[in-house]
C-alpha cells in the first residue's frame, strides 16, 4: 500500500493514496486523527499529590517547546519529503523521496521513530512483533489529558496563570506497551509530570525499560510488571495514596479470531508491528470488558484518582460505558474524539468522583459523531454579547461586580487584569425563594434590632473570601467564574465583548443553569441603566 505525503489509515487497497491519519501502523479498529484541543482556561493546583520520585528533574528533551507548539504539532499532516530531508533513516524508506509504503511494517516503524525523535526529542527501540504506536493519535490523548487536568484543578481565586507548569501530577498508564509511549510523551511536555507504567507482557516490559533508559527518565517513570489476575489500578500495592489520572489504550478485541480477521482484511502479516500481538490486542470482553474492570475499581478507589480515562476504538463502546457510569450515578464525566485525517476516529472517556468540572473543550469536544445525548452538560455559557464599539469594558466589569456583590456568596473575588471573577456558594442565593426569605430576615432583624447588638455580619454583607477556609470552599456545592472575553476580528468585521460564565465546581447542573439565567438578566438590566454600557446584540 503506497502513500504520498498525504497517507490515510491502513486497510485501504494497495496503491491507494491516503492521508496520513497518524495511525497508519495500527489495525485496532476505526481510526482517527486529532483535532487539537483548545484549552482556554486552566488552573493551578493547591495540593501536591503523591510523586513516585523527585519530579524536579531538569530533563526535558524537547527543550523549550511550549503547550502551543504541541497543540498545533499535527494540525497539518506531516510532510514526508521534509521529514526525509531531516532524517536519512526515514529518507531511506521513501520511494521517489515522498511516498511511504504503509503496508511495510519497517517503514511504519521508522515513521514512528522519526516523529518521536524530531518532534519530541525521544529515542525509542521497537520490537517487530509488538504494536507500533502511531504518534499523532497517541499525542492526541496527551493533549486531551492536559486540557482535562488543567481545567479541573482546584482554583479558588481568579486571575491565576493559565496552568501551573510546576504542578506535580502523577499518572498511571495501564498497559504501556513496548514503546512506553504515553509516559514518554507526557514527561517531555510537562516537566513536573510523573508516571507509573504497567504491563503484563514480559517482552513489552523489557523494551519499555530499554526506552526508559535511552531517554534518561528513570526518575520520573516507574515501570511495574503485573499479571492478568492483578488489579488494574495498584495504588495499594505501590503504597500510593492518591494520583491525578489513570490512562489506558486497552486491548480492543474479544478474541484472537477477531484480531486475525482484521489483520487479514488489511493485508498484514498477523502479529506484525502493524497489528500487534494477541497479548496486546485481545482480552475478555474486548475494550468494554477492560474498561468495565477499571470502572469497578474506580467505584472503590473513588477520589484517590481524580480522573479515570480510557481511549476507545469504537463509538458503540463509548455508549455502553457511559451507560454503565450513569447506572453507577457518575455525573462528572468527559468525552473526547481524536480525529487525525479526515475519516478515522478514536474516542476517549473520562470520569471523576471529584467536584471540579473540566472545560467545555475537555469534556464535550466538538465532534458531531458523538450524539448530544452522550455528552455531559456544558460547563460554559455566553450570557451576553456586545459589538466592541458599543460597550464600555470598565462599566461592564463594574456591572458584573455589582451583580455578584448583591448576592450572599460564600466567597467572591474579582481580578481586574484578567477581567475575571470567581465565586463559591452552597445554595441558590439568586433565586426568588432565597431573596424572599432574606427580605423577611432583614425586616425581622430591623424589628428586633439584632444587628445593632453585635451580629457582626448583616445579611446584606457578603462574606469576604479570606473568611472562608480553602476546605470550606473546596467542598462548596457550586463554584463558578464570570469573565469578560474580548475577541477582535482579523478582517474588517467588528470585534465583540462577551460575558462568559464557567461552571467550576459542583454536581448540580440545574444550579449552573439558573445562575447563568440570573447573570443574563442582570447584564440586560445593567444595559438599560441610563449610565449603561451599550446595547446587547
Ligand atoms: N499503551 C501502548 C500499548 C497499548 S496495547 C500503546 O498505546 O501503544 C495494550 C497493552 O495492554 C499491551 O501492551 C498489553 O500487554 C497490555 N495489557 C493487557 N492486559 C493488561 C493488564 N491486565 N494489565 C496491564 N497491562 C495489560
XYZ file of C-alpha atoms and ligand atoms in Angstrom:
563
model
C 0.000 0.000 0.000
C 1.621 3.129 -1.074
C 1.285 6.568 0.286
C 2.438 10.003 -0.566
C 2.774 12.748 1.950
C -0.946 12.535 2.451
C -1.416 8.985 3.630
C -4.554 7.801 5.352
C -5.273 4.905 7.627
C -4.209 1.421 6.750
C -6.661 -1.020 5.363
C -7.236 0.593 2.007
C -6.367 -1.164 -1.183
C -2.771 -1.467 -2.153
C -1.732 1.565 -4.134
C -4.464 3.769 -2.779
C -3.321 7.225 -1.866
C -4.394 8.225 1.563
C -3.979 10.985 4.027
C -1.705 10.189 6.906
C -4.056 9.591 9.734
C -1.390 9.424 12.338
C -2.453 5.907 12.945
C -1.103 4.134 9.944
C 0.628 1.317 11.723
C -2.221 0.198 13.843
C -5.093 -2.092 12.976
C -7.094 -1.531 16.105
C -10.407 -0.592 14.629
C -11.843 2.625 13.296
C -9.074 5.158 13.387
C -8.631 8.850 13.657
C -6.513 11.961 13.974
C -6.714 14.730 16.228
C -8.277 17.993 16.188
C -6.054 19.862 18.572
C -7.702 20.919 21.786
C -8.296 24.488 22.685
C -7.571 24.927 26.318
C -8.789 28.372 27.094
C -8.755 28.288 30.817
C -6.741 26.292 33.240
C -5.964 26.471 36.856
C -3.179 25.875 39.313
C -3.161 23.170 41.932
C -3.362 23.680 45.620
C -2.232 20.239 46.708
C 0.862 18.336 45.722
C -0.009 14.716 45.051
C 1.983 11.611 45.662
C 5.001 11.572 43.497
C 6.786 8.406 42.647
C 10.052 10.246 42.825
C 11.516 13.667 42.655
C 9.842 15.151 39.616
C 12.030 18.214 39.576
C 14.335 16.623 37.112
C 15.594 19.208 34.690
C 15.496 16.705 31.879
C 13.343 17.971 29.076
C 14.410 16.561 25.746
C 12.060 18.794 23.818
C 13.802 21.859 25.191
C 11.726 24.999 25.453
C 8.809 23.855 23.315
C 5.581 25.002 24.914
C 1.970 23.869 25.008
C 1.132 25.908 21.933
C 3.808 24.068 19.938
C 2.414 20.704 20.994
C -1.201 21.713 20.425
C -0.614 22.539 16.797
C 2.081 19.958 16.085
C -0.065 17.679 13.925
C -2.683 20.190 12.873
C -1.133 19.793 9.434
C -0.181 16.418 8.086
C 3.491 15.542 8.245
C 5.368 16.248 5.028
C 7.243 13.026 4.334
C 9.635 14.715 1.915
C 10.658 17.218 4.584
C 10.935 14.517 7.225
C 13.220 12.633 4.826
C 15.435 15.672 4.490
C 15.757 15.859 8.266
C 16.284 12.153 8.875
C 18.350 9.964 6.494
C 16.907 6.772 8.036
C 13.421 7.921 7.160
C 14.531 9.030 3.714
C 15.796 5.503 3.057
C 12.212 4.263 3.492
C 10.677 6.649 0.966
C 10.017 5.952 -2.659
C 10.698 8.850 -5.006
C 11.573 10.876 -1.942
C 7.930 11.363 -0.835
C 5.999 8.067 -0.819
C 5.805 5.839 2.239
C 4.587 2.252 1.926
C 2.222 1.782 4.824
C 1.996 -1.956 4.185
C 5.661 -2.289 5.078
C 5.997 -2.658 8.869
C 9.596 -1.420 8.747
C 8.516 1.817 7.058
C 5.722 2.334 9.563
C 8.073 1.725 12.464
C 10.586 4.163 11.064
C 7.909 6.832 10.787
C 7.085 6.433 14.479
C 10.749 6.599 15.478
C 11.376 9.605 13.262
C 8.410 11.605 14.553
C 9.291 10.838 18.178
C 12.869 11.931 17.616
C 12.282 15.049 15.526
C 9.148 16.357 17.218
C 9.762 15.311 20.830
C 13.472 14.571 21.132
C 12.665 10.971 22.130
C 14.601 7.854 21.135
C 12.813 4.506 21.058
C 13.560 0.915 20.147
C 10.574 -1.112 18.991
C 10.262 -4.877 18.527
C 8.953 -6.030 15.167
C 6.277 -8.240 16.744
C 4.607 -5.726 19.033
C 2.329 -2.788 18.403
C 3.965 0.207 16.765
C 2.149 3.267 18.107
C 1.049 5.944 15.633
C 2.448 9.113 17.152
C -0.262 11.697 16.291
C -3.010 9.534 17.740
C -1.114 8.938 20.988
C -0.210 12.620 21.144
C -3.905 13.485 20.941
C -4.610 11.562 24.116
C -1.902 13.502 25.956
C -3.253 16.829 24.642
C -6.700 15.930 25.917
C -5.358 14.888 29.324
C -3.542 18.196 29.683
C -6.773 20.047 28.939
C -8.778 17.836 31.308
C -6.340 18.203 34.201
C -5.505 21.864 33.706
C -9.139 22.854 33.562
C -10.243 20.925 36.644
C -7.605 21.590 39.277
C -8.824 23.418 42.375
C -8.847 27.141 41.723
C -10.289 29.234 44.461
C -9.128 32.609 43.311
C -9.293 34.367 39.963
C -6.521 35.585 37.745
C -4.215 32.637 38.221
C -1.951 31.622 35.399
C -3.360 29.533 32.603
C -1.815 26.459 34.052
C 0.775 25.860 36.650
C 3.703 24.355 34.779
C 5.212 23.250 38.042
C 2.123 21.367 39.148
C 3.135 17.943 40.395
C 0.994 15.404 38.579
C 1.168 11.625 38.767
C -0.484 9.426 36.171
C -0.875 5.682 35.723
C -0.587 4.267 32.205
C -2.156 0.791 32.236
C -0.633 -1.393 29.511
C 2.168 0.904 28.460
C 3.445 -1.404 25.709
C 6.982 -1.842 24.425
C 7.207 1.776 23.328
C 6.322 3.328 26.717
C 4.828 5.994 24.518
C 2.355 7.749 26.805
C 4.731 8.273 29.733
C 7.438 9.452 27.342
C 5.144 11.928 25.580
C 3.703 13.166 28.877
C 7.080 13.676 30.551
C 8.501 15.596 27.599
C 5.600 18.036 27.544
C 5.142 18.544 31.261
C 8.381 18.607 33.268
C 6.510 18.089 36.530
C 4.530 15.028 35.468
C 5.482 11.543 36.649
C 4.143 8.162 35.580
C 3.627 4.646 36.758
C 3.578 2.395 33.703
C 2.259 -1.171 33.916
C 2.137 -4.114 31.563
C 1.664 -7.874 31.691
C 3.798 -8.792 28.688
C 7.426 -9.649 29.503
C 8.741 -8.684 26.092
C 6.994 -5.297 26.136
C 8.236 -4.657 29.668
C 11.808 -5.387 28.555
C 11.600 -2.887 25.718
C 9.823 -0.350 27.911
C 12.766 -0.478 30.336
C 15.161 -0.014 27.463
C 13.213 3.014 26.212
C 13.114 4.447 29.709
C 16.910 4.210 29.972
C 17.506 5.542 26.475
C 15.587 8.686 27.380
C 17.036 9.040 30.849
C 13.652 9.354 32.535
C 14.198 6.831 35.344
C 13.464 9.454 37.995
C 10.010 10.170 36.594
C 8.677 6.923 35.187
C 8.331 3.744 37.191
C 7.651 0.584 35.194
C 5.722 -2.107 37.044
C 5.123 -5.657 35.808
C 1.666 -7.056 36.549
C -0.195 -10.296 35.911
C -3.538 -10.593 34.185
C -5.127 -11.605 37.508
C -3.903 -8.481 39.338
C -5.995 -5.394 39.809
C -5.505 -2.716 37.150
C -5.003 0.307 39.436
C -2.460 -0.881 42.013
C -2.388 2.136 44.345
C -2.293 -0.003 47.475
C 0.287 -2.437 46.082
C 2.554 0.532 45.304
C 1.907 2.404 48.532
C 0.318 5.350 46.737
C -2.378 7.407 48.435
C -3.768 9.428 45.571
C -2.836 10.073 41.950
C -4.125 12.501 39.377
C -5.124 10.307 36.481
C -5.349 6.842 35.012
C -4.975 6.339 31.278
C -5.201 3.274 29.090
C -5.281 2.220 25.492
C -6.991 -1.088 26.201
C -6.823 -4.282 24.190
C -9.645 -3.760 21.689
C -10.578 -7.258 20.634
C -12.560 -10.007 22.278
C -10.764 -12.917 20.566
C -7.738 -13.880 18.520
C -10.114 -14.720 15.682
C -11.396 -11.130 15.636
C -7.836 -9.815 15.535
C -6.754 -12.274 12.812
C -9.805 -11.413 10.746
C -8.973 -7.730 10.906
C -5.331 -8.305 10.050
C -6.249 -10.410 7.012
C -8.608 -7.745 5.732
C -5.770 -5.265 5.927
C -3.279 -7.487 4.060
C -0.997 -7.563 7.028
C 1.020 -10.457 8.377
C -0.503 -11.385 11.752
C 1.438 -10.251 14.814
C 3.500 -7.692 12.962
C 4.249 -4.252 14.358
C 1.206 -3.094 12.428
C -1.285 -5.410 14.066
C 0.206 -6.012 17.471
C 0.448 -9.393 19.199
C -2.626 -11.110 20.675
C -1.417 -10.341 24.230
C -1.646 -6.650 23.387
C -4.812 -6.694 21.394
C -7.123 -9.276 22.929
C -8.802 -9.549 26.319
C -12.028 -10.962 27.704
C -14.836 -8.674 26.665
C -12.544 -6.531 24.475
C -12.231 -2.861 25.341
C -15.626 -2.732 27.020
C -14.649 -5.628 29.294
C -11.331 -3.973 30.138
C -12.806 -0.571 30.930
C -15.619 -2.139 32.960
C -12.896 -3.536 35.228
C -11.496 -0.021 35.615
C -14.981 1.317 36.397
C -15.421 -1.359 39.082
C -12.081 -0.482 40.669
C -12.857 3.232 40.448
C -16.077 2.697 42.412
C -13.900 1.547 45.309
C -10.980 3.960 44.890
C -13.219 6.935 44.094
C -11.382 10.204 44.780
C -7.997 8.546 45.182
C -7.737 9.184 41.441
C -9.015 12.494 40.111
C -9.626 11.331 36.524
C -10.093 7.794 35.266
C -9.741 7.776 31.468
C -9.581 5.363 28.557
C -9.197 5.526 24.809
C -11.787 3.574 22.828
C -11.748 2.192 19.296
C -15.494 2.013 18.815
C -18.217 4.574 19.301
C -20.515 1.755 20.432
C -18.138 1.097 23.363
C -18.431 4.727 24.411
C -22.212 4.409 24.553
C -22.104 1.215 26.590
C -19.540 2.557 29.060
C -21.306 5.888 29.553
C -24.455 3.889 30.302
C -22.541 1.911 32.935
C -21.185 5.110 34.506
C -24.639 6.672 34.653
C -26.025 3.499 36.226
C -23.467 3.996 38.981
C -24.525 7.609 39.457
C -21.392 9.169 37.960
C -22.290 12.651 36.688
C -18.871 14.247 36.261
C -17.536 12.795 33.043
C -15.874 13.845 29.823
C -15.956 12.633 26.249
C -13.371 13.306 23.556
C -12.839 12.376 19.940
C -9.401 12.069 18.435
C -9.551 12.829 14.746
C -6.402 12.618 12.682
C -7.022 12.697 8.981
C -10.491 13.040 7.632
C -12.122 9.678 8.065
C -10.928 7.802 11.072
C -11.721 8.420 14.675
C -10.990 7.272 18.175
C -12.922 8.183 21.265
C -11.999 8.696 24.865
C -13.962 8.717 28.068
C -13.008 10.146 31.449
C -14.866 10.205 34.751
C -14.280 11.683 38.165
C -15.705 11.396 41.657
C -14.336 14.845 42.444
C -16.414 18.014 42.170
C -14.175 20.020 39.802
C -15.691 20.496 36.380
C -13.471 20.445 33.280
C -13.650 22.968 30.446
C -16.102 22.640 27.589
C -13.365 21.595 25.171
C -12.080 18.882 27.516
C -15.482 17.484 28.441
C -17.533 17.677 25.253
C -15.115 18.013 22.332
C -16.679 19.181 19.089
C -17.328 16.006 17.162
C -20.801 15.663 15.656
C -20.409 11.855 15.501
C -20.914 11.800 19.260
C -24.610 12.364 19.840
C -25.559 15.224 22.158
C -27.329 12.723 24.404
C -23.947 11.192 25.205
C -22.271 14.434 26.222
C -22.061 15.761 29.771
C -23.824 19.060 30.498
C -21.977 22.129 29.210
C -19.692 23.897 31.667
C -19.590 27.245 29.868
C -22.282 29.670 28.748
C -22.078 33.012 26.974
C -24.649 35.147 28.724
C -24.322 38.384 26.739
C -22.546 39.714 23.649
C -21.911 43.299 22.544
C -20.212 44.821 19.498
C -16.951 46.079 20.916
C -17.583 49.673 19.839
C -20.814 49.905 21.807
C -19.540 48.795 25.154
C -17.523 50.257 27.977
C -15.431 47.428 29.384
C -14.884 49.187 32.706
C -18.610 49.593 33.198
C -19.187 46.031 32.162
C -16.747 44.815 34.820
C -18.485 47.055 37.341
C -21.890 45.636 36.375
C -20.645 42.090 36.985
C -19.142 43.053 40.338
C -22.323 44.837 41.369
C -24.427 41.815 40.464
C -22.175 39.472 42.437
C -21.830 41.722 45.437
C -25.581 41.876 45.779
C -25.564 38.112 46.377
C -24.767 36.311 49.622
C -21.866 34.383 48.150
C -19.608 32.385 50.391
C -16.707 33.913 48.532
C -16.242 36.199 45.568
C -13.032 37.699 44.203
C -12.505 39.757 41.089
C -9.253 40.049 39.204
C -9.096 43.255 37.162
C -6.209 42.433 34.821
C -7.791 39.154 33.703
C -11.346 40.580 33.786
C -12.472 37.518 35.636
C -14.129 36.794 38.950
C -14.514 33.534 40.828
C -17.276 32.783 43.307
C -18.460 29.977 45.554
C -21.749 29.331 47.274
C -23.651 26.472 48.845
C -27.153 27.176 47.607
C -29.168 29.188 45.136
C -28.822 32.688 46.591
C -30.067 34.411 43.435
C -33.420 32.626 43.324
C -36.725 34.156 44.330
C -37.213 31.843 47.313
C -33.901 32.851 48.821
C -34.468 36.559 48.207
C -37.918 36.430 49.830
C -36.524 34.686 52.882
C -33.722 37.195 53.053
C -36.180 40.115 52.902
C -38.160 38.519 55.740
C -34.992 38.024 57.792
C -33.954 41.633 57.256
C -37.297 43.017 58.359
C -37.312 40.845 61.481
C -33.700 41.912 62.185
C -34.796 45.524 61.991
C -37.710 44.847 64.260
C -35.556 43.197 66.904
C -32.564 45.486 66.330
C -30.306 42.433 66.218
C -27.632 43.976 64.059
C -27.248 46.844 66.473
C -26.263 44.463 69.227
C -23.338 42.627 67.883
C -24.267 40.466 64.850
C -21.098 41.401 63.072
C -22.321 40.426 59.618
C -25.709 41.601 58.490
C -27.430 39.547 55.775
C -26.687 42.386 53.369
C -22.958 41.945 53.619
C -21.406 39.119 51.634
C -18.562 37.320 53.311
C -15.090 38.124 52.180
C -13.011 35.306 50.664
C -10.477 35.285 53.478
C -13.243 34.448 55.930
C -13.642 31.001 54.446
C -11.075 28.275 54.589
C -9.838 26.589 51.439
C -11.508 23.455 52.736
C -14.941 25.066 53.020
C -14.591 26.397 49.519
C -13.307 23.139 48.077
C -16.462 21.455 49.350
C -18.860 24.124 48.154
C -21.917 22.953 46.251
C -21.315 25.411 43.445
C -18.278 27.263 42.104
C -18.223 29.481 39.049
C -16.254 32.127 37.217
C -17.565 35.092 35.273
C -15.244 36.583 32.678
C -15.279 39.314 30.068
C -13.856 37.963 26.848
C -12.938 40.291 24.020
C -12.353 38.982 20.523
C -11.159 41.183 17.710
C -11.788 40.101 14.162
C -8.760 39.847 11.946
C -10.597 41.353 8.965
C -12.882 44.370 8.784
C -15.581 42.730 10.870
C -16.101 44.243 14.264
C -14.859 42.535 17.384
C -17.123 41.695 20.274
C -17.180 41.604 24.024
C -18.833 38.714 25.797
C -19.706 37.831 29.342
C -18.967 34.144 29.814
C -19.921 32.043 32.820
C -17.967 28.901 33.597
C -19.110 26.136 35.925
C -16.040 25.298 38.011
C -17.309 23.134 40.813
C -20.230 21.033 41.953
C -22.503 18.328 40.687
C -25.744 20.201 40.109
C -26.133 21.434 36.543
C -29.504 22.987 37.355
C -27.729 25.381 39.709
C -25.334 26.449 36.947
C -28.207 26.905 34.504
C -30.202 29.059 36.888
C -27.092 31.064 37.741
C -26.495 31.865 34.069
C -30.156 32.925 33.803
C -29.668 35.306 36.722
C -26.479 36.686 35.199
C -28.134 37.204 31.820
C -30.960 39.179 33.422
C -28.500 41.243 35.459
C -26.480 42.125 32.374
C -29.588 43.149 30.448
C -30.765 45.247 33.360
C -27.391 46.986 33.534
C -27.710 47.874 29.848
C -30.995 49.603 30.429
C -29.414 51.810 33.057
C -29.135 55.467 31.880
C -25.395 55.329 32.542
C -25.365 51.906 30.954
C -22.878 50.191 28.814
C -24.444 49.959 25.398
C -26.896 47.590 23.822
C -26.832 43.851 23.857
C -26.966 42.179 20.462
N -0.060 1.823 25.507
C 0.508 1.207 24.309
C 0.105 -0.258 24.170
C -1.365 -0.495 24.070
S -1.772 -2.189 23.673
C 0.062 1.996 23.105
O -0.874 2.791 23.219
O 0.621 1.836 22.039
C -2.444 -2.769 25.218
C -1.373 -3.112 26.238
O -2.011 -3.538 27.428
C -0.457 -4.225 25.822
O 0.875 -3.816 25.971
C -0.797 -5.367 26.778
O 0.311 -6.201 27.049
C -1.253 -4.584 27.987
N -2.144 -5.304 28.908
C -3.076 -6.245 28.639
N -3.675 -6.656 29.782
C -3.123 -5.925 30.784
C -3.308 -5.871 32.208
N -4.212 -6.652 32.817
N -2.551 -5.015 32.946
C -1.655 -4.213 32.351
N -1.426 -4.225 31.006
C -2.142 -5.067 30.242
